[in-house]
CSV table of C-alpha atoms and ligand atoms in Angstrom, one decimal:
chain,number,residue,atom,x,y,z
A,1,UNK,CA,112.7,104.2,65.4
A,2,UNK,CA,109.1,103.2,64.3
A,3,UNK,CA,107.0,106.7,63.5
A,4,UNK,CA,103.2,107.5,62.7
A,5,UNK,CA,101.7,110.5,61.2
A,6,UNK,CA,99.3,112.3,62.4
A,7,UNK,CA,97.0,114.5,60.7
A,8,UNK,CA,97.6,118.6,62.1
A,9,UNK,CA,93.7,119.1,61.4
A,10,UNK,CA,91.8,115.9,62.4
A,11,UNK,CA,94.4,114.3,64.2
A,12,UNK,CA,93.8,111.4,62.8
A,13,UNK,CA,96.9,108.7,62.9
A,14,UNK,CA,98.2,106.9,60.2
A,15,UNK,CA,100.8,103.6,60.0
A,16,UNK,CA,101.6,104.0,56.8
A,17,UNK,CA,101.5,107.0,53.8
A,18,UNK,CA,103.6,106.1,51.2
A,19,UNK,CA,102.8,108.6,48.1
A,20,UNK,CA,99.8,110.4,50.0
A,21,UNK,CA,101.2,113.6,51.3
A,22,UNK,CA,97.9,114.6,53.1
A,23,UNK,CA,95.2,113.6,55.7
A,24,UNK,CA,93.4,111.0,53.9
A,25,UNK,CA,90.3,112.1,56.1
A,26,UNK,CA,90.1,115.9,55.6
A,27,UNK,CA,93.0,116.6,53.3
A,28,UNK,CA,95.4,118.3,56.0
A,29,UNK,CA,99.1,118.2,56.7
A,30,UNK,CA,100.6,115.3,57.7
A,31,UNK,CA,103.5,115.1,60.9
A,32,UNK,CA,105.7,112.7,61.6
A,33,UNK,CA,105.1,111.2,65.6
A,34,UNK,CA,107.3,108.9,67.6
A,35,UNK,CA,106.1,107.6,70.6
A,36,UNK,CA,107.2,110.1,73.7
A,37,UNK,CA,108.9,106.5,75.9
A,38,UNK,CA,110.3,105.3,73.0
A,39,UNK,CA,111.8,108.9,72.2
A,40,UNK,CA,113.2,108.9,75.6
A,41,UNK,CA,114.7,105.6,75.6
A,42,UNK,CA,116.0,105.8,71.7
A,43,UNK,CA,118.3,108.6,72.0
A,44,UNK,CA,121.1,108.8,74.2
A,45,UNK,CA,122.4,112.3,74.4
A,46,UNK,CA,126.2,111.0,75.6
A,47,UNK,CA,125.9,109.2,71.8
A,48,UNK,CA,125.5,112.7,70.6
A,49,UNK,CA,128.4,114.2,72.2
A,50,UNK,CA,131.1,111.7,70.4
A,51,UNK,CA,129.3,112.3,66.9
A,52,UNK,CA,130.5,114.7,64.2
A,53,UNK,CA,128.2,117.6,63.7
A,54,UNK,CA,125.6,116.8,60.9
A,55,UNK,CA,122.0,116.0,60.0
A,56,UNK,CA,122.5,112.1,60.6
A,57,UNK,CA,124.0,112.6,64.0
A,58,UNK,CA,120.2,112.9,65.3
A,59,UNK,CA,119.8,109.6,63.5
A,60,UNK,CA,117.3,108.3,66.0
A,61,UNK,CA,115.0,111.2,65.5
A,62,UNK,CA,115.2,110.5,61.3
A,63,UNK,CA,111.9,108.4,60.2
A,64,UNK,CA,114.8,106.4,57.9
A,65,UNK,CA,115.2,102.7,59.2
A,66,UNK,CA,117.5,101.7,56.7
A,67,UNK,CA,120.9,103.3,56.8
A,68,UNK,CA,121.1,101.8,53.5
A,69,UNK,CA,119.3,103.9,51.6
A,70,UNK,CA,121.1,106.9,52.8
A,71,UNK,CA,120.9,110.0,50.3
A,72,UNK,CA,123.7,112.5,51.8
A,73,UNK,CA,126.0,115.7,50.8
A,74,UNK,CA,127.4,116.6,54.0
A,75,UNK,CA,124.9,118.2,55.2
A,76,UNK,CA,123.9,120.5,58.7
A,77,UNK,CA,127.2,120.7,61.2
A,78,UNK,CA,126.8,124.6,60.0
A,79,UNK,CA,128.1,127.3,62.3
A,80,UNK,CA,126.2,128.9,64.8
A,81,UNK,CA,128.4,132.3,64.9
A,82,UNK,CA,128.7,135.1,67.7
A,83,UNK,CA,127.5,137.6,66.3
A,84,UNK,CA,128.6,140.6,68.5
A,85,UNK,CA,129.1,143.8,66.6
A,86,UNK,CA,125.9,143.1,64.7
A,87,UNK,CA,124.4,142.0,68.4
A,88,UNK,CA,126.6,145.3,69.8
A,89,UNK,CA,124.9,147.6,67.3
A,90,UNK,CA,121.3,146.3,68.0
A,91,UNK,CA,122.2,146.8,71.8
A,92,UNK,CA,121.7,143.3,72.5
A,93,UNK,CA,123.2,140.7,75.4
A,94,UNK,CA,123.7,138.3,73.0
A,95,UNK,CA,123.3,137.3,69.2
A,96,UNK,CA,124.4,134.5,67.3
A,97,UNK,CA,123.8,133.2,63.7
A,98,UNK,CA,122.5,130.0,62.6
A,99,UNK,CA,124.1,129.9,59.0
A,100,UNK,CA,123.0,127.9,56.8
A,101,UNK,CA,124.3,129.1,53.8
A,102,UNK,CA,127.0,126.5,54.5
A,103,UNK,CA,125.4,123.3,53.6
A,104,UNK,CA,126.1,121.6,50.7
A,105,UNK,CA,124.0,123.4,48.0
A,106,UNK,CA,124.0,126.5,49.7
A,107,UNK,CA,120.3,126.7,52.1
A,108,UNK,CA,118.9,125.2,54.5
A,109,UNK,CA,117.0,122.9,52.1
A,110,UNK,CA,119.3,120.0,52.1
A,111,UNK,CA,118.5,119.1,55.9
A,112,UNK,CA,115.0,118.5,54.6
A,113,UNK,CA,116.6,117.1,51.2
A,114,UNK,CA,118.9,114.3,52.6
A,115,UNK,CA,115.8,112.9,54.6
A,116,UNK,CA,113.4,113.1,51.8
A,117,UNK,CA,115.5,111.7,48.9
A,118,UNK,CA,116.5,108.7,51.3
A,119,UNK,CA,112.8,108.0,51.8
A,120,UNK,CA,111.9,108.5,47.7
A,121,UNK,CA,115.0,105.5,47.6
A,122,UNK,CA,113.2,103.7,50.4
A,123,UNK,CA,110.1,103.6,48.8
A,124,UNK,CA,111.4,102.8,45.2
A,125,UNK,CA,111.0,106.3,43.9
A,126,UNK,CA,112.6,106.8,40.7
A,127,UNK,CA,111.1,110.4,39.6
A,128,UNK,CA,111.3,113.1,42.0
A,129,UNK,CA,109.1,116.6,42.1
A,130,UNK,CA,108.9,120.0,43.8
A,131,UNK,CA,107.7,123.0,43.1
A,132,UNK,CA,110.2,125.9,44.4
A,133,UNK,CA,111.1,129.4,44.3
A,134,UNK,CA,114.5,128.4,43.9
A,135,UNK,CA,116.6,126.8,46.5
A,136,UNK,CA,114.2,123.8,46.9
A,137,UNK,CA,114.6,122.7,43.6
A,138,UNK,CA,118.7,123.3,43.6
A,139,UNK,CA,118.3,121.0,46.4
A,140,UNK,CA,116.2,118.7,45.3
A,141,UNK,CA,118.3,118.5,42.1
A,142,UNK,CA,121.7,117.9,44.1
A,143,UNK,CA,120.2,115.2,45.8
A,144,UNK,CA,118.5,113.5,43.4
A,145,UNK,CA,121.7,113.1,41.4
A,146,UNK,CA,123.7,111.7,44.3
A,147,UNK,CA,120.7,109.0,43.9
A,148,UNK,CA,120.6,108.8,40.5
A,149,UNK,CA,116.5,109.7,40.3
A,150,UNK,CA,115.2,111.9,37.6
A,151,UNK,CA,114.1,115.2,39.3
A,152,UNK,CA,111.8,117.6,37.9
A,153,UNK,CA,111.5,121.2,39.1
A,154,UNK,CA,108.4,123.7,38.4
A,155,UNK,CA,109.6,127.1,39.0
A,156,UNK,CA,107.5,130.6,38.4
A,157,UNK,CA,109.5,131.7,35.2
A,158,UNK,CA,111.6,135.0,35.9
A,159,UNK,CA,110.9,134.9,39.4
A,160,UNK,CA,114.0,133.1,40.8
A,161,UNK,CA,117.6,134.0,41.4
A,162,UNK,CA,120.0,133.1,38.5
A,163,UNK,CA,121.9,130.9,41.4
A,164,UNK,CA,119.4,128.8,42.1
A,165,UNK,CA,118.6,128.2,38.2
A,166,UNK,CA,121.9,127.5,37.5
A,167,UNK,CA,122.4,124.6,40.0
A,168,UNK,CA,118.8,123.0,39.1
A,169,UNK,CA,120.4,123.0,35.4
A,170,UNK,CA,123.7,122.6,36.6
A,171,UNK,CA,122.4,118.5,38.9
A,172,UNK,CA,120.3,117.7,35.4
A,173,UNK,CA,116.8,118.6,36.5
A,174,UNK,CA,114.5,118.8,34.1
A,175,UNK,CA,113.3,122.2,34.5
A,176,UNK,CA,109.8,123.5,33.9
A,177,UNK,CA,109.2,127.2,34.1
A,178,UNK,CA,105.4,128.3,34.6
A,179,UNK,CA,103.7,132.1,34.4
A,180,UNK,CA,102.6,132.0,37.8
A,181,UNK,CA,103.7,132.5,41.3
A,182,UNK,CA,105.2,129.9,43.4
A,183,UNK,CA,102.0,129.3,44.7
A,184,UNK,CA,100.6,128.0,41.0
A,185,UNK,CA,103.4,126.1,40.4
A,186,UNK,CA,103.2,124.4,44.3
A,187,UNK,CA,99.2,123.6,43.2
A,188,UNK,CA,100.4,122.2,39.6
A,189,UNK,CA,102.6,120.0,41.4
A,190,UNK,CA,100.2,118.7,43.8
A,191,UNK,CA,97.8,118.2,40.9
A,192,UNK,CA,100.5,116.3,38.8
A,193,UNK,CA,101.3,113.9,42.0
A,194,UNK,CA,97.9,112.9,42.6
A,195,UNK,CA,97.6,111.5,39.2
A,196,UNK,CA,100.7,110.1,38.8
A,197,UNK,CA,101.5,108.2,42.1
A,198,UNK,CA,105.4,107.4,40.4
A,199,UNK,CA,106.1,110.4,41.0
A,200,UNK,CA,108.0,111.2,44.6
A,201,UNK,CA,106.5,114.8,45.7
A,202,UNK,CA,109.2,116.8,48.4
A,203,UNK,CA,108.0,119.8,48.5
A,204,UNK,CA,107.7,120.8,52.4
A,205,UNK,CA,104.2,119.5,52.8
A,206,UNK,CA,105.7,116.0,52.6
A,207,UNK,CA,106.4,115.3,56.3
A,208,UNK,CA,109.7,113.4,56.1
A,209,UNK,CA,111.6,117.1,54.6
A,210,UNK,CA,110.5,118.7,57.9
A,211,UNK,CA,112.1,115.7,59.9
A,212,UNK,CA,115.2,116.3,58.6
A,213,UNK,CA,114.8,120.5,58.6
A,214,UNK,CA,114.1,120.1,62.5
A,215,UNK,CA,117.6,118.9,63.2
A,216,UNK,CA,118.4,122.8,62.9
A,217,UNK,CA,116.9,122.9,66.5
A,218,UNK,CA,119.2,120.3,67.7
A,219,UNK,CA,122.2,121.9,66.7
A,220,UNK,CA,121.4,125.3,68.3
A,221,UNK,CA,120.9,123.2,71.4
A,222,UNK,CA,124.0,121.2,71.0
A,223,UNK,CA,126.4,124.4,70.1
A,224,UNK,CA,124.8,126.5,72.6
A,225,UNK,CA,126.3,123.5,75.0
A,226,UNK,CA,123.1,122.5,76.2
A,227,UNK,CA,121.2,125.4,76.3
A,228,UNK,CA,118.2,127.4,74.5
A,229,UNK,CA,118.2,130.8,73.2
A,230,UNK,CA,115.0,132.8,74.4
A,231,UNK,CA,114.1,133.9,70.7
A,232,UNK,CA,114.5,131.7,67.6
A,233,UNK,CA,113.8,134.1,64.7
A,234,UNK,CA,113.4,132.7,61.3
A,235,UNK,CA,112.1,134.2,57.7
A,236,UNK,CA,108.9,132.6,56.7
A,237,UNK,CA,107.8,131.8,53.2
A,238,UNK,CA,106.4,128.2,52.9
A,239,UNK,CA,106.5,127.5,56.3
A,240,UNK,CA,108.2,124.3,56.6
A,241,UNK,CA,110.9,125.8,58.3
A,242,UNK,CA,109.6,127.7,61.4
A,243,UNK,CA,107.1,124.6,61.8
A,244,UNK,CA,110.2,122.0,61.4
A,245,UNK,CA,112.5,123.7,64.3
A,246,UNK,CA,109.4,124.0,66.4
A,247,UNK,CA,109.5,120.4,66.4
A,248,UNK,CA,112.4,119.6,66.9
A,249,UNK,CA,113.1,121.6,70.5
A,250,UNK,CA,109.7,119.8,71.0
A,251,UNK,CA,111.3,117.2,70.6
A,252,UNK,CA,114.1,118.0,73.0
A,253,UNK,CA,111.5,118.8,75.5
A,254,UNK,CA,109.8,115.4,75.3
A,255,UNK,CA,112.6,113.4,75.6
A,256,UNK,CA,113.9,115.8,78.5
A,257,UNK,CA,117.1,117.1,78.0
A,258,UNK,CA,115.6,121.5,77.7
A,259,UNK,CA,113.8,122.7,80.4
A,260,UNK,CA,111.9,125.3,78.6
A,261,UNK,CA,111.9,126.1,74.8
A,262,UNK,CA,112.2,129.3,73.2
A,263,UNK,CA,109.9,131.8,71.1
A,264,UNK,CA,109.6,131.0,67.9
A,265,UNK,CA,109.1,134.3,65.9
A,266,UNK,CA,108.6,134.3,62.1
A,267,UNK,CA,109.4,137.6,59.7
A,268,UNK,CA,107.7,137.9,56.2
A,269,UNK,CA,108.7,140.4,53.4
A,270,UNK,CA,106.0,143.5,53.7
A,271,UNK,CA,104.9,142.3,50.2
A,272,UNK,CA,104.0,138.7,51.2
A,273,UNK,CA,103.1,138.0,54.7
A,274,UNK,CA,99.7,136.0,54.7
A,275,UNK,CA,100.9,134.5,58.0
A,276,UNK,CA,101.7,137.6,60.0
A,277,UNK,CA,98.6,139.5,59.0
A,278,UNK,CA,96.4,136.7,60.1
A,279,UNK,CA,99.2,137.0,63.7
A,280,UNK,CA,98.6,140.2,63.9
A,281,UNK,CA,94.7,140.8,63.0
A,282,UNK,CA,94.4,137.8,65.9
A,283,UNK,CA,92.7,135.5,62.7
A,284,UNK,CA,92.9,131.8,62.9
A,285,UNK,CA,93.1,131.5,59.2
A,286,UNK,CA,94.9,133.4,56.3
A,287,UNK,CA,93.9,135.4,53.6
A,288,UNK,CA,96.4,134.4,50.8
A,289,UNK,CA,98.0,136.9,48.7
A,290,UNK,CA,97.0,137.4,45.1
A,291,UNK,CA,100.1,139.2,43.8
A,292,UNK,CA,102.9,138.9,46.2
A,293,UNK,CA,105.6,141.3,46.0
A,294,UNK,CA,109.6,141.7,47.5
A,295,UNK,CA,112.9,141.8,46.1
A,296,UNK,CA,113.6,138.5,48.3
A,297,UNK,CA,111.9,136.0,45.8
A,298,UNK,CA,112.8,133.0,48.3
A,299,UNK,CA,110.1,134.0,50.3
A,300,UNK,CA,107.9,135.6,47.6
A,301,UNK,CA,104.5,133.5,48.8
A,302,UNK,CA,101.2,134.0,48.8
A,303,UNK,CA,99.6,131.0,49.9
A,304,UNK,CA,101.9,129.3,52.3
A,305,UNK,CA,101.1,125.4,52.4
A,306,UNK,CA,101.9,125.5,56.6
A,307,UNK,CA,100.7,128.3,57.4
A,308,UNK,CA,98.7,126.2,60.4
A,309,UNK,CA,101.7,124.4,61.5
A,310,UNK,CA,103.4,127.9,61.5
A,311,UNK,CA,100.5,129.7,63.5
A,312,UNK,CA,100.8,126.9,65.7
A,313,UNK,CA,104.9,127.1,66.4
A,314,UNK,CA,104.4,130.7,66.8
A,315,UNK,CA,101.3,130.9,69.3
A,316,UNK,CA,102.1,128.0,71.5
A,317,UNK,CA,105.6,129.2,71.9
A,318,UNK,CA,104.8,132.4,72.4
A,319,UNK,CA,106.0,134.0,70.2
A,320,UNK,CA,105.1,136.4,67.4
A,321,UNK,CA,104.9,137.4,63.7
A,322,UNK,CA,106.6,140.0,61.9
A,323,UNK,CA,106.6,142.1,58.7
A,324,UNK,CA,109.8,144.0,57.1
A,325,UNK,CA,110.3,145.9,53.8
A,326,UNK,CA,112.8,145.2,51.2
A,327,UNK,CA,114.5,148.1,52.4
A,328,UNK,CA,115.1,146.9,55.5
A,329,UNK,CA,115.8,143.1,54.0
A,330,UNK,CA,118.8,145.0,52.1
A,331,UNK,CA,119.9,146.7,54.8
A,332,UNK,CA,120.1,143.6,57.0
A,333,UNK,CA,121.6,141.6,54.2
A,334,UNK,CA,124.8,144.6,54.3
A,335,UNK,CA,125.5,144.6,57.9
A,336,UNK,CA,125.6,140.9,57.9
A,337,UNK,CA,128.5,141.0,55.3
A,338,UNK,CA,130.0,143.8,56.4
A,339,UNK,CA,130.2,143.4,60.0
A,340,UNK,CA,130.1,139.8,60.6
A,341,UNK,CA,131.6,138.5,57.3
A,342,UNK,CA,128.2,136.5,56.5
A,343,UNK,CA,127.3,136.5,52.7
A,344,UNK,CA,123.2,135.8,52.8
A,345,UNK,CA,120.6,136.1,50.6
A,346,UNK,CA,117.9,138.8,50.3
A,347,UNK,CA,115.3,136.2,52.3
A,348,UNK,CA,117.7,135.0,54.5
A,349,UNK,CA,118.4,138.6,56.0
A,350,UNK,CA,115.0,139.1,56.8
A,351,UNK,CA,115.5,137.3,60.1
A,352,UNK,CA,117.9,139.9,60.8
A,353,UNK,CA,115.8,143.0,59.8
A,354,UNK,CA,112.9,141.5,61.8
A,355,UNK,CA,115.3,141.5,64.9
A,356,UNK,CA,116.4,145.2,64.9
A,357,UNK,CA,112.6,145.8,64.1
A,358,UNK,CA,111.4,144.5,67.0
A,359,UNK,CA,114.5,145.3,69.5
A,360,UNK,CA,113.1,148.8,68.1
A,361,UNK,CA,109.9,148.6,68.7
A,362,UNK,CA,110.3,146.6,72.4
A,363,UNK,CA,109.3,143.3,71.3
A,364,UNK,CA,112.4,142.1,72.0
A,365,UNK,CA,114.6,143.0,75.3
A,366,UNK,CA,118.1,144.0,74.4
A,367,UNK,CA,118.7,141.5,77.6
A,368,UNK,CA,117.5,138.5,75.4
A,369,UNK,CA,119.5,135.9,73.7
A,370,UNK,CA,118.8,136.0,70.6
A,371,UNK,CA,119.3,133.6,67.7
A,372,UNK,CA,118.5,134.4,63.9
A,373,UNK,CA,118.1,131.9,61.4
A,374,UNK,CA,120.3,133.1,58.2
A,375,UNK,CA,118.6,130.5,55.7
A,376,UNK,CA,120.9,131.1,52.3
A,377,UNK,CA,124.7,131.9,51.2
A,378,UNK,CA,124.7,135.0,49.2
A,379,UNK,CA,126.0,134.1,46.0
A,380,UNK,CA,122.5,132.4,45.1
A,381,UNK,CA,121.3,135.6,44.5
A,382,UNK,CA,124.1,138.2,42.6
A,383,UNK,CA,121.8,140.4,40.7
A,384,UNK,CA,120.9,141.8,43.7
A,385,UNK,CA,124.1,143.3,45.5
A,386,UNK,CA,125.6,144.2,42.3
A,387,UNK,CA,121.7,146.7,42.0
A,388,UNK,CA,121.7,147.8,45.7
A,389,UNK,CA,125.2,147.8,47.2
A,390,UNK,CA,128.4,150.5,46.4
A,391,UNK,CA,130.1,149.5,42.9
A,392,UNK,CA,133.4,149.2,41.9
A,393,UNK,CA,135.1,152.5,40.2
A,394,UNK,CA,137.3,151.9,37.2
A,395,UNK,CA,140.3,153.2,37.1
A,396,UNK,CA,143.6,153.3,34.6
A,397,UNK,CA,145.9,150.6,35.9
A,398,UNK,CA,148.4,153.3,36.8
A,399,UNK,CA,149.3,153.9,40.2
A,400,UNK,CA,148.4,157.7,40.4
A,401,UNK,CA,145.3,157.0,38.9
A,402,UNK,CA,144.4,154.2,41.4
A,403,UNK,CA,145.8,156.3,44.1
A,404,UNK,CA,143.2,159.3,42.6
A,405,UNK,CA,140.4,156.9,43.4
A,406,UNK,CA,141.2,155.7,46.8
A,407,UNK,CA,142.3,159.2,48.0
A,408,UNK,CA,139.0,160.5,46.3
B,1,F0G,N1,114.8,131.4,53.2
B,1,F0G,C1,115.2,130.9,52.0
B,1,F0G,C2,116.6,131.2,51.5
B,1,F0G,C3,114.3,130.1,51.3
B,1,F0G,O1,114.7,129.5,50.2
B,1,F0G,C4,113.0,129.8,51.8
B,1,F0G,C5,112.1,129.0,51.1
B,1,F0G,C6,112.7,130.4,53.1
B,1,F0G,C7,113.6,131.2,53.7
B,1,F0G,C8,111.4,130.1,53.7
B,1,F0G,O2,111.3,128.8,54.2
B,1,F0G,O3,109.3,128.1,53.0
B,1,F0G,O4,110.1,126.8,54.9
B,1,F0G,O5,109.1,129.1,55.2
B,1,F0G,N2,112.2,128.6,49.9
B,1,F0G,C9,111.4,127.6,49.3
B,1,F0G,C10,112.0,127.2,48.0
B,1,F0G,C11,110.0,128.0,49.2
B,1,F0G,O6,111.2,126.7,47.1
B,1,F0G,O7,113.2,127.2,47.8
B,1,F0G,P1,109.9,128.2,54.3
């Protein structure tokens, strides 16, 4: 379907952006825009019921024209679980799980990925870029093989989880590790890309990654049978992803098949939460983080590039903003694996600790329906679990001295 963009700041529109990832007029984030008839007429939602579950189902709502050029892994289809003894122990109506940990690399990412590398092939991209605090630039690299682009990762050297390293090195990206936070390495990248225009930027400020991301929205919509959960909670680092599924049941609004969309509600680590102060202190603006600090280095941000578009998702929906500690993150990140069977990461949990935070406090009415956004599988991120959870105990492979141990 033919799209424009459409500056977040100025609202100017543009036809046509190519390598320029921001507002040509005041420098801005870019979105994607389809016209709200042609929406309705493109899609047909019977189309969607005979489709496999996956990113490219929603193929109508993908800026991609040629199917082409087509970069995918398998990607989205993951399971929205039922989560009732973690919803049973937080007193709530109903939970369920959005977990993403199940695409192809292991996070969310690749939603984004599959749309972006198929528009660095579209435009004749043959060096990809992203700056990442890990399971951007796993992504990115994954990808970028199945295309057969060079990638290049910058990453903020001893600050990301072995996992994530491992697959970047594992897809052949070349990888560049900076002293810095996330947030330098984001700005060298956006430096490097606006002096060399060959190379293809997909970080989540380019507009087509938070195109694909949005599909997230349609699934929850399409495995809740048609309906929409009153809060969507997702953890916020970046803020692509908050911003990206605010789109798309936006989307599902416009083209009229919800009747009403849900809260979007957003849950930093205690450490690095830019966003949710500004939420809370009722500021239009943030005021980035010099140092940011948690033991969930996903989300370990200072100066999130959306931080407008997520203001925006959680304000006009609304919704709300919320802080946890790494405590709680940890906590979270246990009962999902111990009573649901869910393996996340230390950022991914945060949705979760957010929730029993603010089923606590009253934010949230245990009568709600509830669905939490579990961004990343587990075994990115070892170190961590092996440091915070219960160890193993050694033992003589004998049975009485086995038998000592369990009975002990
Ligand atoms: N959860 C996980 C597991 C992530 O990797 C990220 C972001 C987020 C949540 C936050 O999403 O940035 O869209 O608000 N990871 C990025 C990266 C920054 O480089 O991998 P966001």
């Amino acid at each position: 379907m033919d799209y424009e963009f459409e500056c977040i700041g100025c609202h100017n529109h543009f036809l046509n952006i190519e390598t320029a990832y921001v507002c040509s007029s005041c420098g801005d984030l870019l979105e994607v825009t389809y016209d709200p008839d042609e929406l309705r007429e493109a899609v047909d939602v019977s189309i969607w019921k005979s489709k496999a579950p996956s990113v490219w189902k929603y193929q109508e709502l993908l800026p991609i024209k040629r199917a082409s050029v087509k970069v995918s892994l398998g990607e989205g289809g993951t399971t929205l679980h039922r989560t009732k003894r973690l919803g049973d122990l937080f007193g709530l109506r109903e939970l369920s799980v959005k977990n993403e940990g199940e695409n192809p690399t292991g996070s969310f990412k690749d939603r984004g990925m599959t749309v972006g590398v198929s528009r660095a092939v579209e435009v004749n991209a043959k060096r990809v870029i992203c700056a990442s605090t890990g399971n951007t630039s796993a992504s990115l690299a994954a990808y970028a093989a199945k295309a057969g682009l060079e990638s290049i990762v910058i990453i903020p050297r001893g600050k990301i989880a072995l996992g994530k390293l491992t697959q970047a090195i594992a897809h052949g990206a070349r990888v560049i590790e900076i002293e810095g936070y996330f947030d330098d390495a984001l700005r060298a990248v956006l430096g490097l890309v606006k002096s060399d225009p060959t190379l293809y930027m997909l970080n989540s400020v380019n507009p087509y990654r938070i195109e694909g991301q949005k599909t997230l929205a349609f699934e929850i919509w399409d495995q809740l049978g048609g309906g929409v959960p009153d809060s969507v909670i997702v953890p916020v680092g970046n803020a692509g992803n908050i911003s990206a599924i605010w789109k798309g049941f936006q989307e599902l609004d416009r083209i009229g098949v919800i009747s009403r969309l849900p809260r979007m509600i957003g849950i930093q680590a205690q450490g690095a939460s830019p966003i949710s102060d500004a939420f809370k202190a009722g500021r239009s603006h943030i005021i980035p983080v010099q140092h940011p600090d948690t033991i969930a280095t996903a989300i370990k941000i200072g100066s999130p590039a959306s931080w407008r578009k997520a203001l925006m998702a959680v304000k006009s929906s609304g919704g709300m903003m919320e802080t946890v500690t790494d405590d709680e993150i940890l906590e979270s990140q246990k009962l999902l694996a111990g009573l649901e069977g869910l393996f996340s990461e230390p950022a991914s949990a945060a949705s979760v600790a957010g929730l029993k935070k603010l089923v606590d406090s009253g934010a949230i009415g245990v009568d709600e329906e509830v669905t939490c956004v579990v961004t990343g599988h587990g075994l990115k991120d070892p170190d961590i679990v092996l440091k915070s959870f219960n160890k193993s105990t050694i033992a003589k492979c004998d049975l009485q001295s086995i038998k000592l141990v369990l009975n002990s």
